[in-house]
Amino acid sequence: MIRLFLSLFQDLPALPRTIYIPGAVLLASYPILAVALGADAQGQAFATAFLLALAVRIGLGFEGMVRRMLMKFSAGQTVLLALAMSVLPLAVVAMASDPIWCQRIQSAFYVVIGGVFLLDVLRGRNDTAATLWPDREMQAYLPNLTRMMVIYNFSFLVLNETLISTLDASHWLLFWAVLPVIGHMVLRALVLTVINLDDEAHPV
């Protein structure tokens, strides 16, 4: 199974260009702000650059997020949830002066999303996975995809917290900038692994 998973990183299709934009905004704005604000305001430069990049990331994914929510919630609930998941993180970062608040936003994301999938596993449901993979041919794989998403999100949570504790904040920014690319590649490989395994976890 491990060999199958690793083989799926070969010949990866081209990634959408929008996946690179938030990281590019972050890597371009942080050095400029760090110089403009001076050595005594490095935390503010970090938070401001992260706020710009996070706003771009949320903006690029907002339409897709709303569309998926409408598959599971009413219009009113979708509006409230979409605003909470977009405005609340931006408000936290906007008030932050310490980089740790920005770094923990990413951990909070993994806790929330991983927790949603974990609740589905405990309830024996696949509703959240069905919003991500609505095609009929994916229906048979939804239980395993739900479990896989729990592992995926909590693994990245551990990775993020490990890097926070071991890397300088400015170096962590490099990780966040390439995180969408890493996450996209790993998620694609995991999904294909689930699809290419039979019920007894043997490659098919």
PDB file of C-alpha atoms in Angstrom:
ATOM      1  CA  MET A   1       0.000   0.000   0.000  1.00  0.00           C
ATOM      2  CA  ILE A   2       2.888   2.360   0.805  1.00  0.00           C
ATOM      3  CA  ARG A   3       4.496   1.628  -2.570  1.00  0.00           C
ATOM      4  CA  LEU A   4       1.166   2.345  -4.261  1.00  0.00           C
ATOM      5  CA  PHE A   5       0.809   5.639  -2.390  1.00  0.00           C
ATOM      6  CA  LEU A   6       4.328   6.797  -3.307  1.00  0.00           C
ATOM      7  CA  SER A   7       3.897   5.785  -6.939  1.00  0.00           C
ATOM      8  CA  LEU A   8       0.948   8.164  -7.223  1.00  0.00           C
ATOM      9  CA  PHE A   9       3.281  11.149  -6.891  1.00  0.00           C
ATOM     10  CA  GLN A  10       4.732  10.284 -10.279  1.00  0.00           C
ATOM     11  CA  ASP A  11       3.386  12.084 -13.343  1.00  0.00           C
ATOM     12  CA  LEU A  12       1.214  14.439 -11.325  1.00  0.00           C
ATOM     13  CA  PRO A  13      -1.073  16.619 -13.452  1.00  0.00           C
ATOM     14  CA  ALA A  14      -0.437  20.347 -13.626  1.00  0.00           C
ATOM     15  CA  LEU A  15      -1.759  22.166 -10.566  1.00  0.00           C
ATOM     16  CA  PRO A  16      -4.189  25.065 -11.008  1.00  0.00           C
ATOM     17  CA  ARG A  17      -2.388  28.398 -11.061  1.00  0.00           C
ATOM     18  CA  THR A  18      -4.609  29.831  -8.351  1.00  0.00           C
ATOM     19  CA  ILE A  19      -3.052  27.427  -5.850  1.00  0.00           C
ATOM     20  CA  TYR A  20       0.225  29.354  -6.030  1.00  0.00           C
ATOM     21  CA  ILE A  21      -1.211  32.865  -5.677  1.00  0.00           C
ATOM     22  CA  PRO A  22      -1.573  33.127  -1.840  1.00  0.00           C
ATOM     23  CA  GLY A  23       1.983  31.911  -1.328  1.00  0.00           C
ATOM     24  CA  ALA A  24       3.280  34.328  -3.928  1.00  0.00           C
ATOM     25  CA  VAL A  25       1.473  37.202  -2.194  1.00  0.00           C
ATOM     26  CA  LEU A  26       2.975  36.181   1.139  1.00  0.00           C
ATOM     27  CA  LEU A  27       6.543  35.773  -0.123  1.00  0.00           C
ATOM     28  CA  ALA A  28       6.393  39.081  -1.991  1.00  0.00           C
ATOM     29  CA  SER A  29       4.750  41.187   0.719  1.00  0.00           C
ATOM     30  CA  TYR A  30       6.615  40.015   3.829  1.00  0.00           C
ATOM     31  CA  PRO A  31      10.115  41.235   2.813  1.00  0.00           C
ATOM     32  CA  ILE A  32       8.683  44.560   1.639  1.00  0.00           C
ATOM     33  CA  LEU A  33       6.762  45.085   4.873  1.00  0.00           C
ATOM     34  CA  ALA A  34       9.688  43.930   7.013  1.00  0.00           C
ATOM     35  CA  VAL A  35      11.914  46.578   5.439  1.00  0.00           C
ATOM     36  CA  ALA A  36       9.230  49.281   5.395  1.00  0.00           C
ATOM     37  CA  LEU A  37       8.179  48.818   9.025  1.00  0.00           C
ATOM     38  CA  GLY A  38      11.683  48.327  10.389  1.00  0.00           C
ATOM     39  CA  ALA A  39      13.348  45.845  12.695  1.00  0.00           C
ATOM     40  CA  ASP A  40      11.182  46.827  15.663  1.00  0.00           C
ATOM     41  CA  ALA A  41       7.932  45.826  13.913  1.00  0.00           C
ATOM     42  CA  GLN A  42       8.729  42.380  12.545  1.00  0.00           C
ATOM     43  CA  GLY A  43       5.673  40.870  14.216  1.00  0.00           C
ATOM     44  CA  GLN A  44       3.431  43.447  12.567  1.00  0.00           C
ATOM     45  CA  ALA A  45       5.070  42.823   9.186  1.00  0.00           C
ATOM     46  CA  PHE A  46       4.527  39.077   9.622  1.00  0.00           C
ATOM     47  CA  ALA A  47       0.864  39.481  10.608  1.00  0.00           C
ATOM     48  CA  THR A  48       0.110  41.996   7.840  1.00  0.00           C
ATOM     49  CA  ALA A  49       1.685  39.865   5.117  1.00  0.00           C
ATOM     50  CA  PHE A  50      -0.100  36.786   6.440  1.00  0.00           C
ATOM     51  CA  LEU A  51      -3.408  38.688   6.546  1.00  0.00           C
ATOM     52  CA  LEU A  52      -3.050  39.675   2.880  1.00  0.00           C
ATOM     53  CA  ALA A  53      -2.191  36.123   1.817  1.00  0.00           C
ATOM     54  CA  LEU A  54      -4.946  34.561   3.925  1.00  0.00           C
ATOM     55  CA  ALA A  55      -7.515  36.987   2.495  1.00  0.00           C
ATOM     56  CA  VAL A  56      -6.451  35.987  -1.016  1.00  0.00           C
ATOM     57  CA  ARG A  57      -6.672  32.277  -0.156  1.00  0.00           C
ATOM     58  CA  ILE A  58     -10.135  32.656   1.377  1.00  0.00           C
ATOM     59  CA  GLY A  59     -11.319  34.777  -1.539  1.00  0.00           C
ATOM     60  CA  LEU A  60     -10.156  32.244  -4.120  1.00  0.00           C
ATOM     61  CA  GLY A  61     -11.871  29.367  -2.327  1.00  0.00           C
ATOM     62  CA  PHE A  62     -14.993  31.185  -1.134  1.00  0.00           C
ATOM     63  CA  GLU A  63     -17.282  30.261  -4.031  1.00  0.00           C
ATOM     64  CA  GLY A  64     -16.398  26.572  -3.852  1.00  0.00           C
ATOM     65  CA  MET A  65     -16.811  26.550  -0.066  1.00  0.00           C
ATOM     66  CA  VAL A  66     -20.292  28.085  -0.324  1.00  0.00           C
ATOM     67  CA  ARG A  67     -21.304  25.639  -3.057  1.00  0.00           C
ATOM     68  CA  ARG A  68     -20.278  22.665  -0.911  1.00  0.00           C
ATOM     69  CA  MET A  69     -22.058  24.068   2.143  1.00  0.00           C
ATOM     70  CA  LEU A  70     -25.293  24.486   0.202  1.00  0.00           C
ATOM     71  CA  MET A  71     -25.249  20.730  -0.441  1.00  0.00           C
ATOM     72  CA  LYS A  72     -25.429  20.113   3.314  1.00  0.00           C
ATOM     73  CA  PHE A  73     -27.024  23.199   4.902  1.00  0.00           C
ATOM     74  CA  SER A  74     -29.836  25.647   4.240  1.00  0.00           C
ATOM     75  CA  ALA A  75     -29.143  29.019   2.622  1.00  0.00           C
ATOM     76  CA  GLY A  76     -29.324  30.842   5.952  1.00  0.00           C
ATOM     77  CA  GLN A  77     -27.005  28.386   7.689  1.00  0.00           C
ATOM     78  CA  THR A  78     -24.612  28.570   4.762  1.00  0.00           C
ATOM     79  CA  VAL A  79     -24.401  32.362   4.994  1.00  0.00           C
ATOM     80  CA  LEU A  80     -23.630  32.240   8.723  1.00  0.00           C
ATOM     81  CA  LEU A  81     -21.064  29.440   8.392  1.00  0.00           C
ATOM     82  CA  ALA A  82     -19.366  31.003   5.375  1.00  0.00           C
ATOM     83  CA  LEU A  83     -19.039  34.346   7.147  1.00  0.00           C
ATOM     84  CA  ALA A  84     -17.731  32.671  10.303  1.00  0.00           C
ATOM     85  CA  MET A  85     -15.137  30.626   8.404  1.00  0.00           C
ATOM     86  CA  SER A  86     -13.930  33.619   6.386  1.00  0.00           C
ATOM     87  CA  VAL A  87     -14.342  36.711   8.578  1.00  0.00           C
ATOM     88  CA  LEU A  88     -13.353  35.177  11.932  1.00  0.00           C
ATOM     89  CA  PRO A  89      -9.838  34.021  10.894  1.00  0.00           C
ATOM     90  CA  LEU A  90      -9.183  37.367   9.203  1.00  0.00           C
ATOM     91  CA  ALA A  91     -10.355  39.249  12.317  1.00  0.00           C
ATOM     92  CA  VAL A  92      -8.048  37.188  14.560  1.00  0.00           C
ATOM     93  CA  VAL A  93      -5.054  37.845  12.311  1.00  0.00           C
ATOM     94  CA  ALA A  94      -5.942  41.545  11.958  1.00  0.00           C
ATOM     95  CA  MET A  95      -5.768  41.957  15.753  1.00  0.00           C
ATOM     96  CA  ALA A  96      -2.610  39.869  16.109  1.00  0.00           C
ATOM     97  CA  SER A  97       0.790  41.351  16.755  1.00  0.00           C
ATOM     98  CA  ASP A  98       2.473  38.044  17.605  1.00  0.00           C
ATOM     99  CA  PRO A  99       3.177  35.617  14.711  1.00  0.00           C
ATOM    100  CA  ILE A 100       2.042  32.668  16.856  1.00  0.00           C
ATOM    101  CA  TRP A 101      -1.602  33.704  16.372  1.00  0.00           C
ATOM    102  CA  CYS A 102      -1.158  33.519  12.601  1.00  0.00           C
ATOM    103  CA  GLN A 103       0.538  30.142  12.836  1.00  0.00           C
ATOM    104  CA  ARG A 104      -2.157  28.710  15.083  1.00  0.00           C
ATOM    105  CA  ILE A 105      -4.880  29.759  12.608  1.00  0.00           C
ATOM    106  CA  GLN A 106      -3.646  26.960  10.349  1.00  0.00           C
ATOM    107  CA  SER A 107      -3.754  24.486  13.241  1.00  0.00           C
ATOM    108  CA  ALA A 108      -7.281  25.608  14.121  1.00  0.00           C
ATOM    109  CA  PHE A 109      -8.317  24.934  10.522  1.00  0.00           C
ATOM    110  CA  TYR A 110      -7.094  21.345  10.732  1.00  0.00           C
ATOM    111  CA  VAL A 111      -8.774  20.836  14.115  1.00  0.00           C
ATOM    112  CA  VAL A 112     -12.136  22.067  12.809  1.00  0.00           C
ATOM    113  CA  ILE A 113     -12.087  20.180   9.497  1.00  0.00           C
ATOM    114  CA  GLY A 114     -10.613  17.036  11.033  1.00  0.00           C
ATOM    115  CA  GLY A 115     -13.191  17.210  13.813  1.00  0.00           C
ATOM    116  CA  VAL A 116     -16.057  17.425  11.304  1.00  0.00           C
ATOM    117  CA  PHE A 117     -14.854  14.297   9.531  1.00  0.00           C
ATOM    118  CA  LEU A 118     -14.245  12.547  12.877  1.00  0.00           C
ATOM    119  CA  LEU A 119     -17.848  13.235  13.897  1.00  0.00           C
ATOM    120  CA  ASP A 120     -18.993  11.673  10.624  1.00  0.00           C
ATOM    121  CA  VAL A 121     -16.902   8.570  11.362  1.00  0.00           C
ATOM    122  CA  LEU A 122     -18.330   8.263  14.883  1.00  0.00           C
ATOM    123  CA  ARG A 123     -21.880   8.672  13.562  1.00  0.00           C
ATOM    124  CA  GLY A 124     -21.351   6.266  10.687  1.00  0.00           C
ATOM    125  CA  ARG A 125     -22.091   8.995   8.132  1.00  0.00           C
ATOM    126  CA  ASN A 126     -20.318  10.258   5.010  1.00  0.00           C
ATOM    127  CA  ASP A 127     -22.118  13.568   4.480  1.00  0.00           C
ATOM    128  CA  THR A 128     -19.052  15.802   4.488  1.00  0.00           C
ATOM    129  CA  ALA A 129     -17.081  13.562   2.143  1.00  0.00           C
ATOM    130  CA  ALA A 130     -20.088  13.493  -0.197  1.00  0.00           C
ATOM    131  CA  THR A 131     -19.883  17.277  -0.572  1.00  0.00           C
ATOM    132  CA  LEU A 132     -16.243  16.983  -1.676  1.00  0.00           C
ATOM    133  CA  TRP A 133     -16.767  13.959  -3.933  1.00  0.00           C
ATOM    134  CA  PRO A 134     -20.393  14.160  -5.128  1.00  0.00           C
ATOM    135  CA  ASP A 135     -19.952  12.005  -8.258  1.00  0.00           C
ATOM    136  CA  ARG A 136     -21.928   8.774  -8.276  1.00  0.00           C
ATOM    137  CA  GLU A 137     -18.868   6.624  -8.988  1.00  0.00           C
ATOM    138  CA  MET A 138     -17.299   7.885  -5.737  1.00  0.00           C
ATOM    139  CA  GLN A 139     -20.175   6.802  -3.504  1.00  0.00           C
ATOM    140  CA  ALA A 140     -18.675   3.401  -2.703  1.00  0.00           C
ATOM    141  CA  TYR A 141     -15.447   5.007  -1.505  1.00  0.00           C
ATOM    142  CA  LEU A 142     -16.985   7.628   0.790  1.00  0.00           C
ATOM    143  CA  PRO A 143     -16.607   5.661   4.083  1.00  0.00           C
ATOM    144  CA  ASN A 144     -12.877   5.161   3.509  1.00  0.00           C
ATOM    145  CA  LEU A 145     -12.468   8.714   2.231  1.00  0.00           C
ATOM    146  CA  THR A 146     -14.082  10.018   5.418  1.00  0.00           C
ATOM    147  CA  ARG A 147     -11.605   8.065   7.558  1.00  0.00           C
ATOM    148  CA  MET A 148      -8.765   9.157   5.307  1.00  0.00           C
ATOM    149  CA  MET A 149      -9.683  12.827   5.770  1.00  0.00           C
ATOM    150  CA  VAL A 150      -9.467  12.426   9.553  1.00  0.00           C
ATOM    151  CA  ILE A 151      -5.927  11.083   9.201  1.00  0.00           C
ATOM    152  CA  TYR A 152      -5.022  13.722   6.608  1.00  0.00           C
ATOM    153  CA  ASN A 153      -6.131  16.706   8.687  1.00  0.00           C
ATOM    154  CA  PHE A 154      -4.718  15.559  12.020  1.00  0.00           C
ATOM    155  CA  SER A 155      -1.422  14.557  10.377  1.00  0.00           C
ATOM    156  CA  PHE A 156      -1.059  18.069   8.972  1.00  0.00           C
ATOM    157  CA  LEU A 157      -2.035  19.441  12.390  1.00  0.00           C
ATOM    158  CA  VAL A 158       0.880  17.563  13.977  1.00  0.00           C
ATOM    159  CA  LEU A 159       3.193  18.686  11.164  1.00  0.00           C
ATOM    160  CA  ASN A 160       2.190  22.330  11.578  1.00  0.00           C
ATOM    161  CA  GLU A 161       2.626  22.291  15.345  1.00  0.00           C
ATOM    162  CA  THR A 162       5.992  20.564  14.984  1.00  0.00           C
ATOM    163  CA  LEU A 163       7.220  23.209  12.555  1.00  0.00           C
ATOM    164  CA  ILE A 164       5.926  26.021  14.771  1.00  0.00           C
ATOM    165  CA  SER A 165       8.003  24.693  17.665  1.00  0.00           C
ATOM    166  CA  THR A 166      11.149  24.019  15.622  1.00  0.00           C
ATOM    167  CA  LEU A 167      11.321  26.755  12.970  1.00  0.00           C
ATOM    168  CA  ASP A 168      11.758  30.490  13.132  1.00  0.00           C
ATOM    169  CA  ALA A 169       8.519  32.285  12.266  1.00  0.00           C
ATOM    170  CA  SER A 170       9.938  33.679   9.013  1.00  0.00           C
ATOM    171  CA  HIS A 171      10.942  30.167   7.931  1.00  0.00           C
ATOM    172  CA  TRP A 172       7.462  28.891   8.792  1.00  0.00           C
ATOM    173  CA  LEU A 173       6.116  31.364   6.244  1.00  0.00           C
ATOM    174  CA  LEU A 174       7.916  29.401   3.516  1.00  0.00           C
ATOM    175  CA  PHE A 175       6.116  26.263   4.668  1.00  0.00           C
ATOM    176  CA  TRP A 176       2.734  28.025   4.615  1.00  0.00           C
ATOM    177  CA  ALA A 177       3.443  29.422   1.145  1.00  0.00           C
ATOM    178  CA  VAL A 178       3.967  25.941  -0.345  1.00  0.00           C
ATOM    179  CA  LEU A 179       1.412  24.199   1.906  1.00  0.00           C
ATOM    180  CA  PRO A 180      -1.424  24.287  -0.683  1.00  0.00           C
ATOM    181  CA  VAL A 181       0.813  22.537  -3.208  1.00  0.00           C
ATOM    182  CA  ILE A 182       1.949  19.912  -0.681  1.00  0.00           C
ATOM    183  CA  GLY A 183      -1.597  19.389   0.588  1.00  0.00           C
ATOM    184  CA  HIS A 184      -2.999  19.069  -2.930  1.00  0.00           C
ATOM    185  CA  MET A 185      -0.405  16.454  -3.913  1.00  0.00           C
ATOM    186  CA  VAL A 186      -0.794  14.422  -0.724  1.00  0.00           C
ATOM    187  CA  LEU A 187      -4.608  14.538  -0.857  1.00  0.00           C
ATOM    188  CA  ARG A 188      -4.661  13.437  -4.485  1.00  0.00           C
ATOM    189  CA  ALA A 189      -2.332  10.542  -3.722  1.00  0.00           C
ATOM    190  CA  LEU A 190      -4.441   9.488  -0.726  1.00  0.00           C
ATOM    191  CA  VAL A 191      -7.673   9.596  -2.737  1.00  0.00           C
ATOM    192  CA  LEU A 192      -6.169   7.496  -5.523  1.00  0.00           C
ATOM    193  CA  THR A 193      -4.822   5.072  -2.929  1.00  0.00           C
ATOM    194  CA  VAL A 194      -8.326   4.629  -1.499  1.00  0.00           C
ATOM    195  CA  ILE A 195      -9.788   4.148  -4.973  1.00  0.00           C
ATOM    196  CA  ASN A 196      -7.136   1.606  -5.961  1.00  0.00           C
ATOM    197  CA  LEU A 197      -7.511  -0.596  -2.899  1.00  0.00           C
ATOM    198  CA  ASP A 198     -10.094  -3.325  -2.587  1.00  0.00           C
ATOM    199  CA  ASP A 199     -12.149  -3.995   0.531  1.00  0.00           C
ATOM    200  CA  GLU A 200      -9.284  -5.956   2.125  1.00  0.00           C
ATOM    201  CA  ALA A 201      -6.780  -3.104   1.539  1.00  0.00           C
ATOM    202  CA  HIS A 202      -5.036  -4.879  -1.324  1.00  0.00           C
ATOM    203  CA  PRO A 203      -4.025  -2.994  -4.493  1.00  0.00           C
ATOM    204  CA  VAL A 204      -6.384  -3.639  -7.385  1.00  0.00           C
TER     205      VAL A 204
END
